[in-house]
mmCIF file of C-alpha atoms in Angstrom:
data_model
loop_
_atom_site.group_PDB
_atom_site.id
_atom_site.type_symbol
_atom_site.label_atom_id
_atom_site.label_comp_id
_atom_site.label_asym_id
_atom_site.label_seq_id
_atom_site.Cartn_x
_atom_site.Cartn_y
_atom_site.Cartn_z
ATOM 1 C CA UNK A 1 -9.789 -1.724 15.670
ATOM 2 C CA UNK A 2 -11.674 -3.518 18.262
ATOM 3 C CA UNK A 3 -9.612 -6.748 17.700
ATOM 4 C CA UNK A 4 -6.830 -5.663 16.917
ATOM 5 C CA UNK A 5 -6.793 -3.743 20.658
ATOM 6 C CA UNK A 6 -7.754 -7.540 22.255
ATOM 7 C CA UNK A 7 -5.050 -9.203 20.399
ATOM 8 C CA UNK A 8 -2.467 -6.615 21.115
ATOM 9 C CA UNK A 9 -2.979 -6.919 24.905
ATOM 10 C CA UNK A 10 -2.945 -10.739 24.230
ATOM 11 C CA UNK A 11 0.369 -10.354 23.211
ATOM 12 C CA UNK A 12 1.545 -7.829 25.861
ATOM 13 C CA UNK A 13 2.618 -10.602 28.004
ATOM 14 C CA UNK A 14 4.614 -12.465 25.551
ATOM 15 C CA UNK A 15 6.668 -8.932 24.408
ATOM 16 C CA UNK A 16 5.725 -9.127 21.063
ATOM 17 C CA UNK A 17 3.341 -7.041 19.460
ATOM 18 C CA UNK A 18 2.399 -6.856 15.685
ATOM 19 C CA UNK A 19 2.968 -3.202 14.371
ATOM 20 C CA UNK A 20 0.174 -0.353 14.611
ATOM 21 C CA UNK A 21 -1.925 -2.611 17.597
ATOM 22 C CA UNK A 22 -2.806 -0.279 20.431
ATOM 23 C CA UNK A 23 -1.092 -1.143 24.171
ATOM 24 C CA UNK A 24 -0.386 0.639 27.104
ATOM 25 C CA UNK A 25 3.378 1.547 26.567
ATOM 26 C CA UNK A 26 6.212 3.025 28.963
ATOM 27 C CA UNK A 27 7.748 5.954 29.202
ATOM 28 C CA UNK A 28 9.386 6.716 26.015
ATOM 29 C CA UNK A 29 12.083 8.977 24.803
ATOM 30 C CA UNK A 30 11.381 10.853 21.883
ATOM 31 C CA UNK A 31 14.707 12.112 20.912
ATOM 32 C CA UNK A 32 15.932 8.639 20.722
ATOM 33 C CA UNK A 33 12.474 7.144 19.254
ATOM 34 C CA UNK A 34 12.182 8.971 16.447
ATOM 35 C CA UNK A 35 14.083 12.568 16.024
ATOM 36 C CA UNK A 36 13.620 15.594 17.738
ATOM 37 C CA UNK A 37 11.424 17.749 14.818
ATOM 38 C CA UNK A 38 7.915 17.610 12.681
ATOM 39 C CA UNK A 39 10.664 17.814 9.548
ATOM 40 C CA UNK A 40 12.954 14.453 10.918
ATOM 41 C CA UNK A 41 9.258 12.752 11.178
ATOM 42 C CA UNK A 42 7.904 13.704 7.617
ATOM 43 C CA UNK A 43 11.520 12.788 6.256
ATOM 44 C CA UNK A 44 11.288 9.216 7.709
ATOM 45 C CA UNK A 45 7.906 8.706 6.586
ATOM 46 C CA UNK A 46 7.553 10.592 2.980
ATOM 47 C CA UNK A 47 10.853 8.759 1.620
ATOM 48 C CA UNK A 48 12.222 10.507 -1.323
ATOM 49 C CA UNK A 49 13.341 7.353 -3.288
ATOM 50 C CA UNK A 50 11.518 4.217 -3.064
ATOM 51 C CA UNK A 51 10.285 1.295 -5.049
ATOM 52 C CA UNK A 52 7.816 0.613 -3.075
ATOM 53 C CA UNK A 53 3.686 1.286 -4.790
ATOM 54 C CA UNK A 54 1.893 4.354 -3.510
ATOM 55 C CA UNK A 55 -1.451 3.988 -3.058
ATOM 56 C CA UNK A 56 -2.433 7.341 -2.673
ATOM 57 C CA UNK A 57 -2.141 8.073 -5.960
ATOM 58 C CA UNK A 58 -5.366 8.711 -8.647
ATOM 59 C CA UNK A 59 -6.900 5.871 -10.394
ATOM 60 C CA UNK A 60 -9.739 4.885 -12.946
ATOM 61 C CA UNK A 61 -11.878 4.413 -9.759
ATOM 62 C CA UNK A 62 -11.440 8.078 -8.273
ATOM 63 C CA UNK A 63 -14.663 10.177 -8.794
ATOM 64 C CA UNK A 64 -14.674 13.333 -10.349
ATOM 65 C CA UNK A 65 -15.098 14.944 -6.749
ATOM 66 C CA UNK A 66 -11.840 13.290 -5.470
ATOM 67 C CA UNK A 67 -9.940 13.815 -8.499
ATOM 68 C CA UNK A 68 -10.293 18.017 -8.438
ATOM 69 C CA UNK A 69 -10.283 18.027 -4.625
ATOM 70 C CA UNK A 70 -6.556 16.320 -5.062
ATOM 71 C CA UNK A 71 -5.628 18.598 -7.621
ATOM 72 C CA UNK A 72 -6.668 21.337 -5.424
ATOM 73 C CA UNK A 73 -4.283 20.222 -2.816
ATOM 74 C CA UNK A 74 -1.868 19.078 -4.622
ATOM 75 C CA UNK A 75 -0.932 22.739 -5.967
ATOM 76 C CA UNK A 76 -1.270 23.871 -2.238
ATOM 77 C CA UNK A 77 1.866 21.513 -1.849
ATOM 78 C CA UNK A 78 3.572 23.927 -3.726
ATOM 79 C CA UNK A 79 2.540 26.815 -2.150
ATOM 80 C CA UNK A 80 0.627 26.745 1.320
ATOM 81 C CA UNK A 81 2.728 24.095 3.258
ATOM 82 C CA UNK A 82 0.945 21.023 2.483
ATOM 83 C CA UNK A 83 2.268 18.048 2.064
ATOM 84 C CA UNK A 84 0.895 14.915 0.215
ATOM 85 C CA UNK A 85 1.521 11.554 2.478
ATOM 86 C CA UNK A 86 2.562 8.718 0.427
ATOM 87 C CA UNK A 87 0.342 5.352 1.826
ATOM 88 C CA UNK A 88 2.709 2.070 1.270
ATOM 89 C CA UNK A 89 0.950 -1.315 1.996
ATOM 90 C CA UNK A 90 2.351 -1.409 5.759
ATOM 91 C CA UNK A 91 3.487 0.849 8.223
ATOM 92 C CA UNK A 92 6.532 -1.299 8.131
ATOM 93 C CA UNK A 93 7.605 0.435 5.047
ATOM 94 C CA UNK A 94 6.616 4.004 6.488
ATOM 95 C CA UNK A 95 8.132 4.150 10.354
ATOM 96 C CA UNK A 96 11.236 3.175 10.154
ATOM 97 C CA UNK A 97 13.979 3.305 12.611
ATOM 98 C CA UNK A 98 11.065 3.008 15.643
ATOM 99 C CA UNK A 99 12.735 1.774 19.156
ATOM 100 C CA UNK A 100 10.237 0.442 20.984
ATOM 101 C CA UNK A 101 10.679 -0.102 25.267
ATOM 102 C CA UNK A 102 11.540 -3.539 27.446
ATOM 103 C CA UNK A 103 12.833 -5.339 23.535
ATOM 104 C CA UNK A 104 9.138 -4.990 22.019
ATOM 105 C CA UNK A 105 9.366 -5.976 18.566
ATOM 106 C CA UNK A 106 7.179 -7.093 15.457
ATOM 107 C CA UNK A 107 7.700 -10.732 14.122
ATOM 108 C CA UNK A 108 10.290 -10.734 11.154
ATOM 109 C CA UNK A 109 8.553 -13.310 8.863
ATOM 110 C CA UNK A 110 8.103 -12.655 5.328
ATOM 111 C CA UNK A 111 4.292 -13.039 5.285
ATOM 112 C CA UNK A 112 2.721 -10.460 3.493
ATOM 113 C CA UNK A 113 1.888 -8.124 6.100
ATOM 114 C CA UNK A 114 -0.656 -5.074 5.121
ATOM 115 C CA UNK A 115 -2.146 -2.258 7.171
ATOM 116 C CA UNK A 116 -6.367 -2.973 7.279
ATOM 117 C CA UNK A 117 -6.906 -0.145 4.974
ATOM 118 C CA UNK A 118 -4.503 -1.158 2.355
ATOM 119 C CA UNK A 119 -6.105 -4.621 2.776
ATOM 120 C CA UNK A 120 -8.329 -5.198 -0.908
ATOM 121 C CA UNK A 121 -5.720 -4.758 -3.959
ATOM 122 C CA UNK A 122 -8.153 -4.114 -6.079
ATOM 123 C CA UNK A 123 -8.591 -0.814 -7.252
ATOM 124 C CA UNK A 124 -12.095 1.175 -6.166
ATOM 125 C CA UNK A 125 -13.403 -2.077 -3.988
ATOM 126 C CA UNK A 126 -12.188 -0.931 -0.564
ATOM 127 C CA UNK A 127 -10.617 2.117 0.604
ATOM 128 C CA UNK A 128 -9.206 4.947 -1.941
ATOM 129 C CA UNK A 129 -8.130 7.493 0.241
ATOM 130 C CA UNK A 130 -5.596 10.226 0.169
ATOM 131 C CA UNK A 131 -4.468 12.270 3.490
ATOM 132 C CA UNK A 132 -2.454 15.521 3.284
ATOM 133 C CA UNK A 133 -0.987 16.686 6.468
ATOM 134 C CA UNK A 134 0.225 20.583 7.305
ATOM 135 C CA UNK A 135 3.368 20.520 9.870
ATOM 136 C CA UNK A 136 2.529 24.019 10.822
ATOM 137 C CA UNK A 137 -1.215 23.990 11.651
ATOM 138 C CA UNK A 138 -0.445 20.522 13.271
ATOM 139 C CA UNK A 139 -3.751 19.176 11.034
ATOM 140 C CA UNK A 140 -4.712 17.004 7.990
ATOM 141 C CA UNK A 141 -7.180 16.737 5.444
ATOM 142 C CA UNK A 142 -7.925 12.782 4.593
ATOM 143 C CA UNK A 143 -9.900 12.454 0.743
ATOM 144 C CA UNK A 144 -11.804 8.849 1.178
ATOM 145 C CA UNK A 145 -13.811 6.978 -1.100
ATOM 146 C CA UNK A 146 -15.550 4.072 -0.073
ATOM 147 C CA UNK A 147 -15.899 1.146 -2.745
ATOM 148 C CA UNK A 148 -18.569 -1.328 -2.946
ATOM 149 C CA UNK A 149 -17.030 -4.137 -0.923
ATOM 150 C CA UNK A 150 -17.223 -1.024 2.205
ATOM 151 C CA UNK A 151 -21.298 -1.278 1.979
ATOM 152 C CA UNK A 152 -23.043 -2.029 4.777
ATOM 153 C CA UNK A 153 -27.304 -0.043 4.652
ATOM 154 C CA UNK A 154 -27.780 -1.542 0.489
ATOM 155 C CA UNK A 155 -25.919 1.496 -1.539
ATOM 156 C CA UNK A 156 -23.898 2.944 1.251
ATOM 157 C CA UNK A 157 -20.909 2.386 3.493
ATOM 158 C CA UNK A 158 -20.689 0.543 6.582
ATOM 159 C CA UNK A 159 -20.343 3.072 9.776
ATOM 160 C CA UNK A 160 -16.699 0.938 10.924
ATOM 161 C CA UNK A 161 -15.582 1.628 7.282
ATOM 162 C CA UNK A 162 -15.419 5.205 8.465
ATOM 163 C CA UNK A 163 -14.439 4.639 12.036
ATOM 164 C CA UNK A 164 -11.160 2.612 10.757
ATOM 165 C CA UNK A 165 -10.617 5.862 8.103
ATOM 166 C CA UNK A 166 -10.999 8.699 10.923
ATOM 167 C CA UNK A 167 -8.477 6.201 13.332
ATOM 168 C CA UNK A 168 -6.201 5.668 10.310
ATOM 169 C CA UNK A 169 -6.106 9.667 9.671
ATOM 170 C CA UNK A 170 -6.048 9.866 13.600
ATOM 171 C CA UNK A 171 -2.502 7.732 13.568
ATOM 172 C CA UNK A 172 -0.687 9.082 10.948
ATOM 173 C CA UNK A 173 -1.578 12.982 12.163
ATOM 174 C CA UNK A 174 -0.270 12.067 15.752
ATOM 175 C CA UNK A 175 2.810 10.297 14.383
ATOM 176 C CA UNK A 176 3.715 13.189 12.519
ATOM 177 C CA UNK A 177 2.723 16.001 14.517
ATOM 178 C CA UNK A 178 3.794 15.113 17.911
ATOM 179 C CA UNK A 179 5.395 11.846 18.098
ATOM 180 C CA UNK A 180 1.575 9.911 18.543
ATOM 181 C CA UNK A 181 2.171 5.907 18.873
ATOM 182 C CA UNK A 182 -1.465 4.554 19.392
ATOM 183 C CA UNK A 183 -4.930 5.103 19.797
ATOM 184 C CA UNK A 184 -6.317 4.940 23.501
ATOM 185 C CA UNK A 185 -9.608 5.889 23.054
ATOM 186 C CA UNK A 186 -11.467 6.889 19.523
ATOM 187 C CA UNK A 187 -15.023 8.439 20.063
ATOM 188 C CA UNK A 188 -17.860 8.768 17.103
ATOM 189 C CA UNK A 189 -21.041 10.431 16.397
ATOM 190 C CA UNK A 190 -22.539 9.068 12.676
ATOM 191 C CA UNK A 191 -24.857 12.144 11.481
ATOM 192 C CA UNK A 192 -25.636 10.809 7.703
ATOM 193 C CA UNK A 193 -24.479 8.214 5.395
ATOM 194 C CA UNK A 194 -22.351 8.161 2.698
ATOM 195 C CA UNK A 195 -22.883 6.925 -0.574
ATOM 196 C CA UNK A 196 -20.549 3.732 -1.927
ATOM 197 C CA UNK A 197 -18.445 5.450 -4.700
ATOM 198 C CA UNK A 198 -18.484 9.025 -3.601
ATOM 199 C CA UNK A 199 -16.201 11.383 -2.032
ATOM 200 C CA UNK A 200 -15.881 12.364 2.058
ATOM 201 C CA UNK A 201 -13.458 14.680 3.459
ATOM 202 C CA UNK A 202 -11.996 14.213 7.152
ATOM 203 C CA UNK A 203 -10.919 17.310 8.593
ATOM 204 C CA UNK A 204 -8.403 16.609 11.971
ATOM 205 C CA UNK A 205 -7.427 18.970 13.962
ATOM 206 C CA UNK A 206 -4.628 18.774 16.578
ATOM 207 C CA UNK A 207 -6.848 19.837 19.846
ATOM 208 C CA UNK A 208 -3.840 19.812 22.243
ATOM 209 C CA UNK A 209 -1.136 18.129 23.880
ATOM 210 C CA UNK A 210 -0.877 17.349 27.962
ATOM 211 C CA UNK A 211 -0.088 14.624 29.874
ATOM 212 C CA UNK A 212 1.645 12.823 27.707
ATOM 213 C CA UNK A 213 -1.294 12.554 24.892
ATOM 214 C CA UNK A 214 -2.485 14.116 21.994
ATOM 215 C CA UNK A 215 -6.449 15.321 22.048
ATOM 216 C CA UNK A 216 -7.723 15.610 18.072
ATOM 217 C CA UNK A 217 -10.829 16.098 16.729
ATOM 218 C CA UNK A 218 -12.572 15.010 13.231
ATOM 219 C CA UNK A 219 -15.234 16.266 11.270
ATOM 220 C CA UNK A 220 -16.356 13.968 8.136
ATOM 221 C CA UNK A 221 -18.545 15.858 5.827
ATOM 222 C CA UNK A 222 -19.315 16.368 2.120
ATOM 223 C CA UNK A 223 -17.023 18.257 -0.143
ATOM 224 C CA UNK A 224 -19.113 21.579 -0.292
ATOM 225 C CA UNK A 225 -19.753 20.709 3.568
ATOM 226 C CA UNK A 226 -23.655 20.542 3.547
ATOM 227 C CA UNK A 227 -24.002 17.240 5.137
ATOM 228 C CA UNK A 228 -21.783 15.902 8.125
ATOM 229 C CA UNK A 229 -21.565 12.007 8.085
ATOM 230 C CA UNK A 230 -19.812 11.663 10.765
ATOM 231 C CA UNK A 231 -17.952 13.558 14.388
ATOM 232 C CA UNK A 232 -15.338 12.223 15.845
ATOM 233 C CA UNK A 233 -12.693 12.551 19.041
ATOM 234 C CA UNK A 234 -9.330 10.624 19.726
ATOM 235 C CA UNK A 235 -6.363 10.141 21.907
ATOM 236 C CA UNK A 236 -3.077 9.188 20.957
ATOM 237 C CA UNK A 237 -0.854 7.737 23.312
ATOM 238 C CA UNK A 238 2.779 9.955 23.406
ATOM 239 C CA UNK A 239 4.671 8.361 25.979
ATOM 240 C CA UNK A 240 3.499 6.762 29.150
ATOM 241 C CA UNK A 241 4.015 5.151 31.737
ATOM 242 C CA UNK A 242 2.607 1.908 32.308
ATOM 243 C CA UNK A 243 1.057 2.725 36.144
ATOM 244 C CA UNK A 244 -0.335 5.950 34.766
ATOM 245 C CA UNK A 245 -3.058 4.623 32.833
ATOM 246 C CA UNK A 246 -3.866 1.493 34.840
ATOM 247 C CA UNK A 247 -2.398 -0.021 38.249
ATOM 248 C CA UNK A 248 -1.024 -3.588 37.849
ATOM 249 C CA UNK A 249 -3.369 -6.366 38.689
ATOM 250 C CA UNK A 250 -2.866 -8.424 42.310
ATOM 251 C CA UNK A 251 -1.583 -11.235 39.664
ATOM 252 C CA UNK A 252 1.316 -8.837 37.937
ATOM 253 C CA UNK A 253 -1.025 -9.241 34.862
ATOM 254 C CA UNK A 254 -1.553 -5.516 33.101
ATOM 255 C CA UNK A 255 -5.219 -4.919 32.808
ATOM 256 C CA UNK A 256 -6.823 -4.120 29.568
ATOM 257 C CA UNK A 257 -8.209 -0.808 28.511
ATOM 258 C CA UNK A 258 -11.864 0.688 28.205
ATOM 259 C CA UNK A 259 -12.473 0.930 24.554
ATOM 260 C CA UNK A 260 -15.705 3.334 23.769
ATOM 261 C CA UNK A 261 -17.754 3.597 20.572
ATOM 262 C CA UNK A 262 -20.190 5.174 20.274
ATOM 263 C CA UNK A 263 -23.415 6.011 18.100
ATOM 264 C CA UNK A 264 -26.485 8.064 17.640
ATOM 265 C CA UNK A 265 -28.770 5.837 19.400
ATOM 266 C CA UNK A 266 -26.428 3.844 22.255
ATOM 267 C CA UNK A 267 -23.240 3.582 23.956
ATOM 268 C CA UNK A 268 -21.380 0.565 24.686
ATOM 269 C CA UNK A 269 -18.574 -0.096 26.932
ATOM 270 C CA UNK A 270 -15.943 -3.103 26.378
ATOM 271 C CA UNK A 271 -13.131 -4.199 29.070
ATOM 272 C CA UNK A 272 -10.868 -5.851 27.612
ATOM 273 C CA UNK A 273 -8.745 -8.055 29.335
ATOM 274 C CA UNK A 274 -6.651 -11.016 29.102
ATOM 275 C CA UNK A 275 -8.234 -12.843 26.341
ATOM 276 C CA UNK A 276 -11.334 -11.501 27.668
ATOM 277 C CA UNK A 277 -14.247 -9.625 26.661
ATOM 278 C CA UNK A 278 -17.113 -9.024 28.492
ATOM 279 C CA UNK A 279 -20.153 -6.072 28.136
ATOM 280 C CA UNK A 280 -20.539 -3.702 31.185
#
């Protein structure tokens, strides 16, 4: 996530950004983004007929935990408002139709772009996850399963494995629920590990909505919730304008953001800037 913030404001200069990278955008317009309603949102992003694979669905890999806890939501599809979010290899194939300010636009070769978490094809290695969203409640409920190629302590998965699932759940929640672009800031507390090959269950909650972002809130725990792994906070950028976040540099340049992660047992602070990266 890190990175992929210091390329993005790289590339802010040049007016061309690669899809899903966090920058500081303008004011936007969100009738003539996207649509004007949670249902126009889900409808552009949960496509009724597609070829394309979804990834979210059960495989041989899924552990016995993951499998019921789908099921379980699954019927609540049916009957509590739910709805099951289909997870194609890039965004690219999910938000379509996005206009983005001052002629911002992704490159339009035919490499074979994939979103990080939809990175290792091969099924159980990397990330099995599943997120269902509610319109109503304005929250989701993400199913993740870390594989062995996720491991960082021998046995267990690596703390950013988690951090890039909670921002992943973060994006998708704020895209549907209020028109969320990208992530500003992303805070974490890690409480406990979890074990390679089983089951954790991110709870995000829509927190509130004011000056033009969207506050939410995520709790990664076990699926009878006796153990927490993880606590987490975000921002999602709505619309903004560029001299709201940041004043212009004497140069013209746009500064980079404050990025903050942090852990149990420190907290670090990284400007980014033009190319730049230094430790405060």
């Amino acid at each position: 996530m890190i990175r992929r913030g210091f390329q993005a404001v790289i590339r802010l200069g040049h007016h061309r950004v690669l899809p899903g990278a966090p920058h500081v955008l303008p004011r936007l317009n969100r009738t003539s983004a996207f649509g004007s309603s949670t249902d126009s949102l889900v409808s552009r992003f949960c496509l009724e007929k597609t070829d394309l694979k979804d990834y979210a669905l059960p495989n041989a890999s899924w552990c016995p935990d993951m499998l019921n806890l789908y099921q379980e939501f699954l019927e609540k599809t049916k009957t509590d408002g739910w709805i099951k979010l289909p997870s194609f290899k890039s965004n690219r194939d999910h938000i379509q139709g996005l206009k983005l300010p001052f002629g911002l636009a992704a490159t339009s070769d035919k490499s074979d772009w994939r979103i990080f978490t939809r990175c290792l094809q091969v099924e159980g290695q990397g990330y099995e996850y599943v997120i269902f969203f509610h319109p109503s409640k304005k929250k989701s409920i993400c199913l993740f399963q870390p594989g062995p190629y996720l491991e960082g302590a021998p046995g267990f998965a690596h703390g950013g494995s988690l951090a890039a699932m909670m921002d992943e759940t973060f994006s998708k929640t704020a895209y549907l629920a209020g028109e969320g672009l990208f992530t500003l800031s992303l805070n974490i507390r890690f409480k406990n590990l979890i074990p390679v090959g089983s089951l954790a269950v991110l709870n995000v909650d829509v927190e509130k909505i004011e000056d033009q972002k969207l506050y939410m809130s995520c709790i990664a725990q076990s699926r009878d919730q006796q153990r927490v792994y993880a606590k987490s906070s975000g921002k999602e950028v709505l619309s903004l304008s560029p001299d709201s976040v940041l004043p212009p540099s004497p140069s013209g340049q746009m500064e980079g953001r404050i990025l903050r992660i942090r852990s149990q047992t420190e907290v670090q602070l990284f400007r980014v800037g033009m190319g730049t990266c230094c430790r405060l």
